[in-house]
Amino acid sequence: MKKYLIMALAVAGLASCGEKKFHVEGNITNAKDSVLYFENVGISEITTLDSVKLGDDGAFAFSGPQTEAPEFYRLRISDQIINVAIDSTETVGVKAQYPTMATQYEVSGSDDCQKIKELALKQIALQQRAMAVSRSEQLNVDQVNDSILKMISSYKDEVKRQYIFPNPAKSYAYFALFQTLGNWLLFNPRTDRDDIKVYAAVATSWDAYYPNADRGRNLHNIALEGMNNVRLSQASAANGIDPSKVKTTGLIDIAMRDNHGQMRHLTDLKGKVVLLDFHVFATNESPARILMLRELYNKYHAEGLEIYQVSLDDDEHFWKQQTQALPWICVRENKNAATPTLSIYNVQSVPEYFLIDRDNNIIGRSQSIKDIDQAIKNLL
């Protein structure tokens, strides 16, 4: 018995040693007793994978299984963040000092991570320049806006030429697509034809190198939505078409965990009529809106209506309390997500809703739907 037990342990040890893993390790000094988090930056949410309480030398070591396509992670202490991309089983070394780790760190073992560092520092510099211009007392509002738009245009041209188009399959090219200035995407394929081409270029390369990657499919969804929006805008401008009468096809997936911890994909609701609702429970108007949604849900759910509600509340505990008794799908937007849902769906204010037909086509949004009850009835 003892002999077989030893053999079994040996086999288990060999299997463990044979598992392919990546490693992120190094030192973050001047941060004794601080908690360093290692987080996965997913398509729609950020998940904490591991953490460590730092000692005198600030040493840390994290690891994870090899993935089929590049994946994105970050090291975080409070609001100080270092972004890391992993595409194989490499060992990435990071050295930094708190509290300047986000801007003054050294990275080794990965050219992609070095490029991401360059992009992150360029983005921070752009934001600082934009803020300086916005505070200028010598410029009026139009001059400020014009100056900032020129900065953004110049920044995008540089990033496209130096980081995206030369190697669109690289993880840093994907990372560049989702850089922001404040809350706005610098590359916004919803409204800019040239930005659609940039997204499509990266999506096509990811198809070739990582054919089964969810991130590649997500890029295609975003590019498709952008093309539909541009066509809609052009048709309206050229022919005087009422946007409310033009059907916009294609759907960008939303994948978030609901108030019960279950991952819920918006596109999984194909076959149902879906009311995609963006909502804040911590407002005075919330009770009346929830009552209206309950009436719609009770009236049409049996016929095929589903509500997918995205909360924008800061307090997760409060949100879970408010949604505990709601019968529809309730998820919550993480404001630090890599691909902000609000930017992708161009949500300027809340509450806001979109109506989606049984084939996953966006039919309209609040501004273009006069009677939501009748619109739902027509789709059912």
GROMACS .gro file of N, CA and C in nm, residues 61 75 148 164 168 185 188-189 202 209 219 232 245 251 360:
model
   45
   61ALA      N    1   0.513   3.702  -0.636
   61ALA     CA    2   0.520   3.604  -0.745
   61ALA      C    3   0.380   3.549  -0.769
   75LEU      N    4  -0.138   4.443  -1.211
   75LEU     CA    5  -0.095   4.449  -1.072
   75LEU      C    6  -0.149   4.579  -1.014
  148ILE      N    7  -0.789   7.017  -2.794
  148ILE     CA    8  -0.791   6.880  -2.744
  148ILE      C    9  -0.817   6.780  -2.856
  164ILE      N   10  -0.018   4.978  -3.384
  164ILE     CA   11  -0.130   4.893  -3.428
  164ILE      C   12  -0.104   4.832  -3.565
  168PRO      N   13  -0.075   4.411  -3.592
  168PRO     CA   14  -0.211   4.413  -3.536
  168PRO      C   15  -0.249   4.290  -3.454
  185LEU      N   16  -1.355   5.660  -2.522
  185LEU     CA   17  -1.260   5.583  -2.602
  185LEU      C   18  -1.192   5.674  -2.702
  188ASN      N   19  -1.298   5.531  -3.136
  188ASN     CA   20  -1.441   5.509  -3.117
  188ASN      C   21  -1.505   5.463  -3.247
  189PRO      N   22  -1.518   5.333  -3.267
  189PRO     CA   23  -1.572   5.282  -3.393
  189PRO      C   24  -1.721   5.305  -3.409
  202VAL      N   25  -0.730   4.474  -3.648
  202VAL     CA   26  -0.690   4.390  -3.534
  202VAL      C   27  -0.775   4.265  -3.528
  209TYR      N   28  -0.453   3.437  -3.617
  209TYR     CA   29  -0.360   3.380  -3.518
  209TYR      C   30  -0.433   3.309  -3.403
  219LEU      N   31  -1.420   4.202  -3.103
  219LEU     CA   32  -1.377   4.309  -3.192
  219LEU      C   33  -1.463   4.314  -3.317
  232LEU      N   34  -2.625   5.419  -4.096
  232LEU     CA   35  -2.749   5.482  -4.051
  232LEU      C   36  -2.737   5.633  -4.054
  245LYS      N   37  -3.693   5.486  -3.804
  245LYS     CA   38  -3.751   5.391  -3.899
  245LYS      C   39  -3.646   5.302  -3.964
  251LEU      N   40  -2.519   4.310  -3.289
  251LEU     CA   41  -2.528   4.329  -3.145
  251LEU      C   42  -2.393   4.306  -3.081
  360ASN      N   43  -3.128   3.900  -3.237
  360ASN     CA   44  -3.014   3.976  -3.183
  360ASN      C   45  -2.984   4.102  -3.264
   0.00000   0.00000   0.00000
